[in-house]
Coordinates of C-alpha atoms and ligand atoms in Angstrom, one line a residue:
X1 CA 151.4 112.5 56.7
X2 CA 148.0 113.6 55.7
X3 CA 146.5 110.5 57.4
X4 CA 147.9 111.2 60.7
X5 CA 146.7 114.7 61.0
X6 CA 143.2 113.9 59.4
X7 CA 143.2 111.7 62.8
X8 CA 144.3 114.3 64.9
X9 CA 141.6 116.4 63.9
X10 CA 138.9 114.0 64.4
X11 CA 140.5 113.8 68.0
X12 CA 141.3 117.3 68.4
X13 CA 137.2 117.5 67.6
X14 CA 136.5 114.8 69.8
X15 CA 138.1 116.4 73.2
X16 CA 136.7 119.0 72.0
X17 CA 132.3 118.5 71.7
X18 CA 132.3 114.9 73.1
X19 CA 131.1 114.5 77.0
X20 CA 133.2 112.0 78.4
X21 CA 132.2 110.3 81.8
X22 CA 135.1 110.2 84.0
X23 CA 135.3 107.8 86.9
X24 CA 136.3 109.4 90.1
X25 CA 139.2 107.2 91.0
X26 CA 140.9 107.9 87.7
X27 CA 140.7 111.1 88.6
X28 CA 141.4 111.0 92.8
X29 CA 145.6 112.2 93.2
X30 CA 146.7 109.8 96.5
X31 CA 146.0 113.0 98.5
X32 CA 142.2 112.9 97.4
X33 CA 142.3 109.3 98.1
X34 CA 143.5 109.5 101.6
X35 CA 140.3 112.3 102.2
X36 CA 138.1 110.1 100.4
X37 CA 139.0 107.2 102.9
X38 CA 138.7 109.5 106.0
X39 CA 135.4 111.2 105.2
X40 CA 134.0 107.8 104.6
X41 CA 135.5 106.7 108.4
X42 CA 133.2 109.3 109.5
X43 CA 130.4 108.8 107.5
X44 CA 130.2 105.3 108.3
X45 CA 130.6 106.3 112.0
X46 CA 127.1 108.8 111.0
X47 CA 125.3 105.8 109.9
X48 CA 126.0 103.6 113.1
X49 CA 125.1 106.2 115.6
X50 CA 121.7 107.5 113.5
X51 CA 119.9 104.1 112.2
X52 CA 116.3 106.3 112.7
X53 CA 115.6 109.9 112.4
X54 CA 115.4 111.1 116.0
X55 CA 119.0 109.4 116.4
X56 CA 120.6 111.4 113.1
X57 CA 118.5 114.2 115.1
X58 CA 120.7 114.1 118.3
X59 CA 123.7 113.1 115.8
X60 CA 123.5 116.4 114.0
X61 CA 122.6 119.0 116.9
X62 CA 125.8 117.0 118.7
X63 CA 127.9 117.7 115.3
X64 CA 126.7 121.1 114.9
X65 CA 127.4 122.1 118.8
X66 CA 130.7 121.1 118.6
X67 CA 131.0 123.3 115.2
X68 CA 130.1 126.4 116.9
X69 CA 126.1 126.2 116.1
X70 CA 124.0 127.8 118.5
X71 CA 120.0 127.2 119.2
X72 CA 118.3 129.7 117.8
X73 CA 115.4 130.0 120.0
X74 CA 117.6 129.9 122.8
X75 CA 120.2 132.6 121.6
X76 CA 119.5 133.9 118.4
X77 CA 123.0 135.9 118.5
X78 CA 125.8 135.1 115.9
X79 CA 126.4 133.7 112.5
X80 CA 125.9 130.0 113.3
X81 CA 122.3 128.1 114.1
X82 CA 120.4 125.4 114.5
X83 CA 116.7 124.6 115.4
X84 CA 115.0 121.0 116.0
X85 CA 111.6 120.5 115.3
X86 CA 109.3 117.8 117.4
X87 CA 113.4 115.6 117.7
X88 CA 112.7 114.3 114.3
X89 CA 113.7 117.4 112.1
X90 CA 116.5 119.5 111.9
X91 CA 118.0 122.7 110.4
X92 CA 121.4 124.4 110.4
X93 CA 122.3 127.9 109.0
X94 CA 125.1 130.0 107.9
X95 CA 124.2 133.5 108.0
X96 CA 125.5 135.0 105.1
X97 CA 126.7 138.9 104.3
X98 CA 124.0 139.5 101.6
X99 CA 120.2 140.0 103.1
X100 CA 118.2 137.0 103.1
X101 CA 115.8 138.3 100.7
X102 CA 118.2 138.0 98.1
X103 CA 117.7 134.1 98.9
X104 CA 119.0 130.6 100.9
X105 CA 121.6 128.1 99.4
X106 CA 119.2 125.2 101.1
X107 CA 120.2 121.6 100.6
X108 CA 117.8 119.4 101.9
X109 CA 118.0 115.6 102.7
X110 CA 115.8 113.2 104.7
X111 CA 116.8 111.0 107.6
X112 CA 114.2 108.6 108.1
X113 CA 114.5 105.3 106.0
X114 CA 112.7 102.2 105.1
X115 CA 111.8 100.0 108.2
X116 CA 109.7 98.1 110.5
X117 CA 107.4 99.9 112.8
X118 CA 105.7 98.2 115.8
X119 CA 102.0 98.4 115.7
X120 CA 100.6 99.6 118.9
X121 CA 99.0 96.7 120.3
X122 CA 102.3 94.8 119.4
X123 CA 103.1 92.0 121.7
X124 CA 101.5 88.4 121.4
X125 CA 102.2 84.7 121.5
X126 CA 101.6 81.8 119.4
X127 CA 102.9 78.1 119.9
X128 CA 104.9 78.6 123.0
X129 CA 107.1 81.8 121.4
X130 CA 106.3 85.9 122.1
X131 CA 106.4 88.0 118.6
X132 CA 106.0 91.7 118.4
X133 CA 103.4 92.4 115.4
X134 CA 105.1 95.2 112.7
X135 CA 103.6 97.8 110.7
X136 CA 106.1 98.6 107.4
X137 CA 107.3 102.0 106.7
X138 CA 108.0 103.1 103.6
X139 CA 108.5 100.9 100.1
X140 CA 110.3 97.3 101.7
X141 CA 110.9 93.9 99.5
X142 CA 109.6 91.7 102.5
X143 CA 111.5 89.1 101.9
X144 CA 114.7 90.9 103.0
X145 CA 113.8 91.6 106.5
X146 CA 113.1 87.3 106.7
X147 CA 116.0 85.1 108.6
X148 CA 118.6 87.7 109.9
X149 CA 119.5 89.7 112.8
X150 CA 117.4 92.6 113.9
X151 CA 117.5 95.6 115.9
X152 CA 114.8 97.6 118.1
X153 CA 115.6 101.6 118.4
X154 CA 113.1 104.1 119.9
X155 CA 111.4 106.2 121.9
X156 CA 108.5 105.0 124.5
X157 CA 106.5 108.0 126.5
X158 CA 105.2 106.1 130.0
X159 CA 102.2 106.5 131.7
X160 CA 103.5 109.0 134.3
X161 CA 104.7 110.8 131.0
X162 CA 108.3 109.9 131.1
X163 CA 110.2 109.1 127.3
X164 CA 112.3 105.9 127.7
X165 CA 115.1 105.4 125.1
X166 CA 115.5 101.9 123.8
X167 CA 118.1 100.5 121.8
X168 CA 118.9 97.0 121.9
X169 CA 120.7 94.4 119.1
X170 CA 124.1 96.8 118.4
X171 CA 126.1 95.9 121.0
X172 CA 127.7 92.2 120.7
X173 CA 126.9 91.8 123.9
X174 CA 123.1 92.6 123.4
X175 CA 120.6 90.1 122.0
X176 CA 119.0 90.5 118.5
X177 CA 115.7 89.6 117.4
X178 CA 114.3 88.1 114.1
X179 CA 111.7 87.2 111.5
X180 CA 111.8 83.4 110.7
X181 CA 110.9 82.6 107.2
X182 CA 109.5 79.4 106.1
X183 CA 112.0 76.3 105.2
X184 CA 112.4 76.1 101.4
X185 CA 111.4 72.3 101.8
X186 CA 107.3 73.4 102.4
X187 CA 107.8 76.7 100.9
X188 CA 106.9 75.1 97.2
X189 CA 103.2 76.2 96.9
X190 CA 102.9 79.2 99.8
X191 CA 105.7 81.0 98.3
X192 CA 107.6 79.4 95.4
X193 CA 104.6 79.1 93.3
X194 CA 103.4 82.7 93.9
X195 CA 104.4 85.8 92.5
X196 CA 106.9 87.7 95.1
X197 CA 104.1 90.7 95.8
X198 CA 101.8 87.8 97.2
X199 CA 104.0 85.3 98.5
X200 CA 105.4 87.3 101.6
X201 CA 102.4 89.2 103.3
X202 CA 103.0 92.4 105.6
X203 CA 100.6 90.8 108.6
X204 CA 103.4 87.9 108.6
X205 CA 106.5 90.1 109.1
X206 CA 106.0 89.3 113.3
X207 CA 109.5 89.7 115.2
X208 CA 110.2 86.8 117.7
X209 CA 111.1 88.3 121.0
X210 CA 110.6 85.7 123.5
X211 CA 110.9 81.9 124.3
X212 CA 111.3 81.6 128.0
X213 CA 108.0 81.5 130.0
X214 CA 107.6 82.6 133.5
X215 CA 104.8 80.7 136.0
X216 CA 104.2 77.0 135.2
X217 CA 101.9 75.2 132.5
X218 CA 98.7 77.0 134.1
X219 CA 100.2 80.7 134.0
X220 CA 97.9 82.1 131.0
X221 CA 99.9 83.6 128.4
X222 CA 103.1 83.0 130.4
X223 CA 105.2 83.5 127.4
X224 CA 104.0 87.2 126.5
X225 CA 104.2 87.7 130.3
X226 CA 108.1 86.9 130.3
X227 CA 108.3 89.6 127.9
X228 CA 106.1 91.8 130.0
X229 CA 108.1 91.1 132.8
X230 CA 111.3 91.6 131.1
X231 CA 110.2 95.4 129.8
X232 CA 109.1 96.1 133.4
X233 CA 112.2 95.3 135.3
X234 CA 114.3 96.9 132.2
X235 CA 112.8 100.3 131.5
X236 CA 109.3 100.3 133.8
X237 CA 107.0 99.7 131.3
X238 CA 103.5 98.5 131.1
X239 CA 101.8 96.8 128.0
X240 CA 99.5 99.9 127.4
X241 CA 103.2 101.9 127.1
X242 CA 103.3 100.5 123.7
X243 CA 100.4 102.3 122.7
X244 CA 102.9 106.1 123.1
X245 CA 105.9 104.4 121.3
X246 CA 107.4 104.5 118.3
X247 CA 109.8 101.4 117.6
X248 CA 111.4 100.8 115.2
X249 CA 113.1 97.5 113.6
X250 CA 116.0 98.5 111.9
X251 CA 118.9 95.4 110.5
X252 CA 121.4 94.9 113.5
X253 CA 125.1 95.5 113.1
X254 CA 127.3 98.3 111.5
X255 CA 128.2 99.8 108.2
X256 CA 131.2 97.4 106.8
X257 CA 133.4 97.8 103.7
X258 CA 132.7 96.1 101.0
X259 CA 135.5 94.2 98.4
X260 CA 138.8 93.4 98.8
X261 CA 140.3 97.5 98.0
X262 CA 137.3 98.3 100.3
X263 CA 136.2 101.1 97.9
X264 CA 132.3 100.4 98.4
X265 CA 130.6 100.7 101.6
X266 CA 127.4 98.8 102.9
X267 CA 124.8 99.7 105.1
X268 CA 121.4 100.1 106.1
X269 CA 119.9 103.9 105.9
X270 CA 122.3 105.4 103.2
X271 CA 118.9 106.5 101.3
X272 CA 119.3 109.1 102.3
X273 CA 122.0 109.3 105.2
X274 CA 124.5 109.6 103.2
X275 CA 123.1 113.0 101.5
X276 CA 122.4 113.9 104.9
X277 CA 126.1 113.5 106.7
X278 CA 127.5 114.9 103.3
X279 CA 125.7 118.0 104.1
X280 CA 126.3 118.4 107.3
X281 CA 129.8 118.4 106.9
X282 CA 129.4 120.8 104.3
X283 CA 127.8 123.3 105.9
X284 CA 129.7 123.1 108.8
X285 CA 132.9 123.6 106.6
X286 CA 131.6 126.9 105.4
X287 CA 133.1 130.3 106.7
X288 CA 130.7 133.0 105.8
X289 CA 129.2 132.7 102.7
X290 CA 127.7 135.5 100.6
X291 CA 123.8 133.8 100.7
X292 CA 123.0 132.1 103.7
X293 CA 123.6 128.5 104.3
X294 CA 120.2 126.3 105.0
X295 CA 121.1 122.3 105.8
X296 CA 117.9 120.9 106.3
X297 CA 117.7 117.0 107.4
X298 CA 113.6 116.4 107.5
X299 CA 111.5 113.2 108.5
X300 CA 108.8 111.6 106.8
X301 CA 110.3 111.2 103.3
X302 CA 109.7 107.5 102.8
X303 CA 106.0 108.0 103.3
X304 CA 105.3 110.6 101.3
X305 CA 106.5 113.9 103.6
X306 CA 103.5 114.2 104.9
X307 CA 103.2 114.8 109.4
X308 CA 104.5 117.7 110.9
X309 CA 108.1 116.4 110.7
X310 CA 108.2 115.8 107.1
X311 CA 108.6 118.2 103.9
X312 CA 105.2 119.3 103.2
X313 CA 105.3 120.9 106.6
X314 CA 106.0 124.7 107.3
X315 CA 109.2 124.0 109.2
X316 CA 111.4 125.4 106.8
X317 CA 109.3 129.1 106.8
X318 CA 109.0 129.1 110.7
X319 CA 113.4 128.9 110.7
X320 CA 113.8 131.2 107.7
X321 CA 111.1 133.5 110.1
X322 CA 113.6 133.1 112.8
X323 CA 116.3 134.0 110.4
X324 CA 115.4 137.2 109.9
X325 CA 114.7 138.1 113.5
X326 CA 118.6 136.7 114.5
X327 CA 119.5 139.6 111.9
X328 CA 117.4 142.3 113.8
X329 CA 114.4 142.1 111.0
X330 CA 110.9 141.5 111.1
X331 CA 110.0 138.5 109.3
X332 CA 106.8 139.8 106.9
X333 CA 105.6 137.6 104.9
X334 CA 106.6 139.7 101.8
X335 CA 110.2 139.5 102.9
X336 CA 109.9 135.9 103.8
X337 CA 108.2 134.8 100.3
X338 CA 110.8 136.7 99.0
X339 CA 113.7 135.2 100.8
X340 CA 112.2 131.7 100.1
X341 CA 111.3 132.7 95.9
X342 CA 114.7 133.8 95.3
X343 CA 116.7 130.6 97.2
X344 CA 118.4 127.9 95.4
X345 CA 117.8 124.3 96.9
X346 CA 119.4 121.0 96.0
X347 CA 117.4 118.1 97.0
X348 CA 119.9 116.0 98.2
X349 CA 118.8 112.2 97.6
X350 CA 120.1 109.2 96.1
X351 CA 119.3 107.9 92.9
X352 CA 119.6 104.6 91.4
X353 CA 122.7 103.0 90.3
X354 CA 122.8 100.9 87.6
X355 CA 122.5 97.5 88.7
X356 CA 124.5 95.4 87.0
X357 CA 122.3 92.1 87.1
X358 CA 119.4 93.7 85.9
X359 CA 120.5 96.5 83.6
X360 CA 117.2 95.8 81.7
X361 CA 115.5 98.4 83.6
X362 CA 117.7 101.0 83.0
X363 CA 118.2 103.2 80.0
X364 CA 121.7 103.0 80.2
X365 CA 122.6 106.1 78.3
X366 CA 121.0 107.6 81.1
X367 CA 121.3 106.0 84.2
X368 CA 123.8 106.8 87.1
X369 CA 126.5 104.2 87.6
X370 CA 128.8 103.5 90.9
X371 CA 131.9 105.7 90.9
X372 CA 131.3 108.1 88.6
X373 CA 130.7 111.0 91.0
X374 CA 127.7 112.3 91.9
X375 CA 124.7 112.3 90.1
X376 CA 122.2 115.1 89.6
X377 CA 118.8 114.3 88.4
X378 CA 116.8 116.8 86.5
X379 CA 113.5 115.3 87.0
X380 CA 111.9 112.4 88.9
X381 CA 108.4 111.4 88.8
X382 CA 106.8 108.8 86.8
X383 CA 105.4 108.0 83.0
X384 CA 105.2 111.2 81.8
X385 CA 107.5 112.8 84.3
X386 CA 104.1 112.8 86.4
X387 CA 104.7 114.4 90.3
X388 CA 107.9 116.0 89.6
X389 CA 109.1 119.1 90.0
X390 CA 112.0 119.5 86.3
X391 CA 114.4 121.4 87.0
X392 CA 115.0 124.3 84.7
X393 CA 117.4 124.7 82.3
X394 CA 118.8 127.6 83.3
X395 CA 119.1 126.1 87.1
X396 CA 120.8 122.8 85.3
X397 CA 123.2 125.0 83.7
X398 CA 124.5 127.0 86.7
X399 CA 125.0 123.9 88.7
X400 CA 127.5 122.4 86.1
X401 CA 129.2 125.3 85.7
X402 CA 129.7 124.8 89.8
X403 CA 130.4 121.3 89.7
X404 CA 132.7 122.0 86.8
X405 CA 134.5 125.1 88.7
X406 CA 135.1 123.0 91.8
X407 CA 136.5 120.0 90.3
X408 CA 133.3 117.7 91.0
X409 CA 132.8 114.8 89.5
X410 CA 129.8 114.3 88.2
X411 CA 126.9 112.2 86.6
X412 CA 123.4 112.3 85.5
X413 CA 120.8 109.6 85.9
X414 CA 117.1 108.7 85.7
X415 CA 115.6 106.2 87.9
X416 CA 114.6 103.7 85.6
X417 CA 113.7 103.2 81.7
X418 CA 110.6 105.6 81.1
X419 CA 107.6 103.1 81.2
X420 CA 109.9 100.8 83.7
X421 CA 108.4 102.9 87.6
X422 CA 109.5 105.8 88.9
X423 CA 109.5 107.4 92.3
X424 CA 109.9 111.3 93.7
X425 CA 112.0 113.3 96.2
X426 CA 110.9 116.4 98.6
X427 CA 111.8 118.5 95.3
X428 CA 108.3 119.3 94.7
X429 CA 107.6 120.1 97.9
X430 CA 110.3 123.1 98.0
X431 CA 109.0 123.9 94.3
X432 CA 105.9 125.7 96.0
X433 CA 107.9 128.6 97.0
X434 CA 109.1 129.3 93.4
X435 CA 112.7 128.6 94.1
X436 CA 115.0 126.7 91.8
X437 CA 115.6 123.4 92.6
X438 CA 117.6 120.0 91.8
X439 CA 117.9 116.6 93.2
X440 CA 121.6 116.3 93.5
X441 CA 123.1 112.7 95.7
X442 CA 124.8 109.7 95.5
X443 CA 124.4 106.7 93.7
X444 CA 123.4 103.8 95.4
X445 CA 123.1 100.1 94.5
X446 CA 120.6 97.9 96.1
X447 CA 118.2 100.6 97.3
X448 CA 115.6 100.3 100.2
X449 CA 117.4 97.1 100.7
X450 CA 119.0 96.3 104.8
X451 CA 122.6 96.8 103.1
X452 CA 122.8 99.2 100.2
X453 CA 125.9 100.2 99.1
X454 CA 127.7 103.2 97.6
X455 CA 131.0 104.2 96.5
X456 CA 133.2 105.4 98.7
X457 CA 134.7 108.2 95.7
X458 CA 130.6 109.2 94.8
X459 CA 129.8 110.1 98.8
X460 CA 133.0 112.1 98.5
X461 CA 132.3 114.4 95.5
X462 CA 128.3 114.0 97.0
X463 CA 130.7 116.3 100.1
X464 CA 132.4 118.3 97.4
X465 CA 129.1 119.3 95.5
X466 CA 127.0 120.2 98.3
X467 CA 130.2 122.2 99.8
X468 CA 130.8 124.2 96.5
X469 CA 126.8 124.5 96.5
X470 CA 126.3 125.8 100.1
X471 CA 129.7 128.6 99.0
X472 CA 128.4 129.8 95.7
X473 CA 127.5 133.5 95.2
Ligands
MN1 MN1 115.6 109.1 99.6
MN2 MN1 114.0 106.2 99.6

């Protein structure tokens, strides 16, 4: 008798002080199951249509249209807006009832991801075969963009000024191009032998384009020319075109299910497309909040956030300025500082999941794992916490309470043992303003990679977070 209710107790005491993790589909009723399937239907749509930023660009002002958002430099009447800055940036609002100096609900993602630029003197041959030369953006293993099918998406401006639209490798019907890698047979001492950050070299990663020539065995460079030819006929380009483009090499095909139950999906671009589509649904879900409602999907992440598209710009003032004027106020800068010092911001990224091959470089007590909801991250950085922003306590504590009001699950993780790397977010970049702020996103295995993958219950409660976030007084 006494031995049973001495256990009790210790249980009782358990449920009691103990955190326990909970994974999401132990929690999901079939109702939340069937809403976790159709939100990730549309997200994997999302990540089809917007494989580089100024695609999620023309993605999101479509979505937000069609949601009742209105341009705000074009008609800066109503509730609902949008802005676009240079096609590679974008922000929505929600105009709440309280002033906007009393401060933004902002969640912020980024919509460019890891990929292969062109350099702008691209297009070459060598041994009877044309080969567009590539420029990396953003931290690639090399390797991975070797031996499989590739895409080209972007933007060219012409010489009589005009911007041409490309996108080829998506359709079955279209061609793809590649990156041949070496057979394994001669590979033994040029890459075998080597250590993986020397063995595969950024000048070699040279899509071929091209093996048909035009002109006979006198035509000079009658290879490249095919290719010239071909861009002419197709979209009225010249070789010095190249020079105004920006293509981009992105991993042909579309986001695909992953595992029998098809719980996990697989793609290129969910860093950080998936924080991004999350919160655009979110915010377009909202009716009026108390505080304004700020989405904002920015550029430049992946290198840094610097350009005039990325986070360290003043993109986010200039809309906040417009703001004020859509509510019949002058935007000062007193009120604006103030607007921007008092706002609450989730920076909405991914964070590592643990990997279960290589759990030696995760502190596992601390790192996120797939399907356990999603993860907020109270500092980034690297060594000692170096280039992040640390969230405050007091910010932490708020958020929980939200995700625990809402019935979110969620996780928190750390990218990596402390000595093991590290890496940052735009966090510190919205940190200058003095408002509180917290990476918040989904966890996601093979990172950076041309197919990472994430769990169809985290993007879910990722849309249930950022929801609850964007309402909360
Ligand atoms: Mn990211
Ligand atoms: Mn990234």
């Amino acid at each position: 008798m006494e031995k049973t209710s001495g256990r009790q107790k210790v249980e009782t005491l358990r449920k009691k002080v103990v955190r326990e993790s909970r994974l999401v589909w132990d929690v999901l009723t079939s109702k939340d199951k069937r809403q976790v399937f159709s939100f990730s239907d549309r997200y994997k749509r999302f990540l089809d249509a917007a494989k580089t930023e100024r695609e999620a660009v023309r993605h999101i002002v479509d979505y937000a249209r069609s949601h009742r958002f209105v341009d705000i430099g074009k008609n800066p009447k109503g509730q609902r807006f949008y802005k676009v800055n240079k096609r590679k940036s974008v922000a929505l609002a929600v105009l709440g009832s309280e002033p906007l100096e009393s401060g933004l609900n902002l969640i912020v993602s980024h919509i460019d991801a890891p990929r292969l630029d062109l350099k702008q003197n691209p297009l070459y041959e060598e041994v009877d075969l044309a080969f567009l030369k590539t420029h990396y953006y953003g931290g690639i293993k090399k390797y991975q963009w070797l031996a499989r099918p590739l895409a080209i998406h972007g933007t060219v401006v012409r010489r009589d000024g005009r911007s041409i639209d490309i996108q080829i490798g998506e359709d079955p019907a279209d061609p793809v191009f590649t990156i041949s890698d070496l057979l394994p047979h001669l590979a033994h001492k040029i890459q075998a032998d080597k250590k993986v950050s020397e063995a595969f070299q950024g000048e070699k990663l040279n899509v071929l384009v091209g093996s048909l020539p035009v002109g006979n065995h006198e035509t000079k460079e009658r290879f490249k020319l095919a290719v010239l030819d071909h861009l002419h006929s197709a979209y009225g380009l010249i070789e010095e075109d190249l020079v105004s483009a920006e293509l981009e090499i992105v991993p042909a095909g579309n986001a695909r299910d992953i595992g029998w139950d098809c719980g996990l999906i697989g793609a290129y671009g969910q860093d950080d497309r998936v924080c991004a589509y999350a919160s655009l649904e979110a915010v377009a879900d909202i009716g009026k909040p108390k505080r304004t409602a700020v989405a904002l999907f920015m550029d430049k992440e992946e290198i840094g956030s610097d350009g005039s598209t990325g986070a360290k710009s003043r993109f986010l003032e200039d809309f906040v300025a417009d703001l004020f004027e859509a509510t019949g106020r002058v935007a000062d800068n007193r009120s604006l500082r103030a607007a921007l010092m008092h706002s609450k911001a989730l920076s909405a990224d991914v964070n590592c999941a643990l990997d279960p091959d290589y759990q030696e470089v995760h502190e596992k007590r601390n790192a996120a794992k797939i399907g356990y909801g999603v993860c907020i991250t109270k500092f980034t950085g690297s060594r000692g916490k170096y280039g992040s922003s640390d969230a405050n306590a007091e910010y932490l504590g708020l958020v929980r309470r939200l995700l625990n009001d809402n019935g979110v699950v969620w996780q928190t993780g750390e990218l990596g043992k402390v000595d093991e790397g590290g890496g940052g977010t735009i966090a510190k970049f919205l940190a200058v303003y003095g408002m509180e702020v917290l990476d918040c996103g989904t966890p996601i295995l093979s990172m950076h990679s041309p197919f990472e993958i994430a769990s169809k219950a985290d993007v879910y409660m990722t849309y249930k977070a950022y929801r609850a976030f964007f309402q909360s007084p």
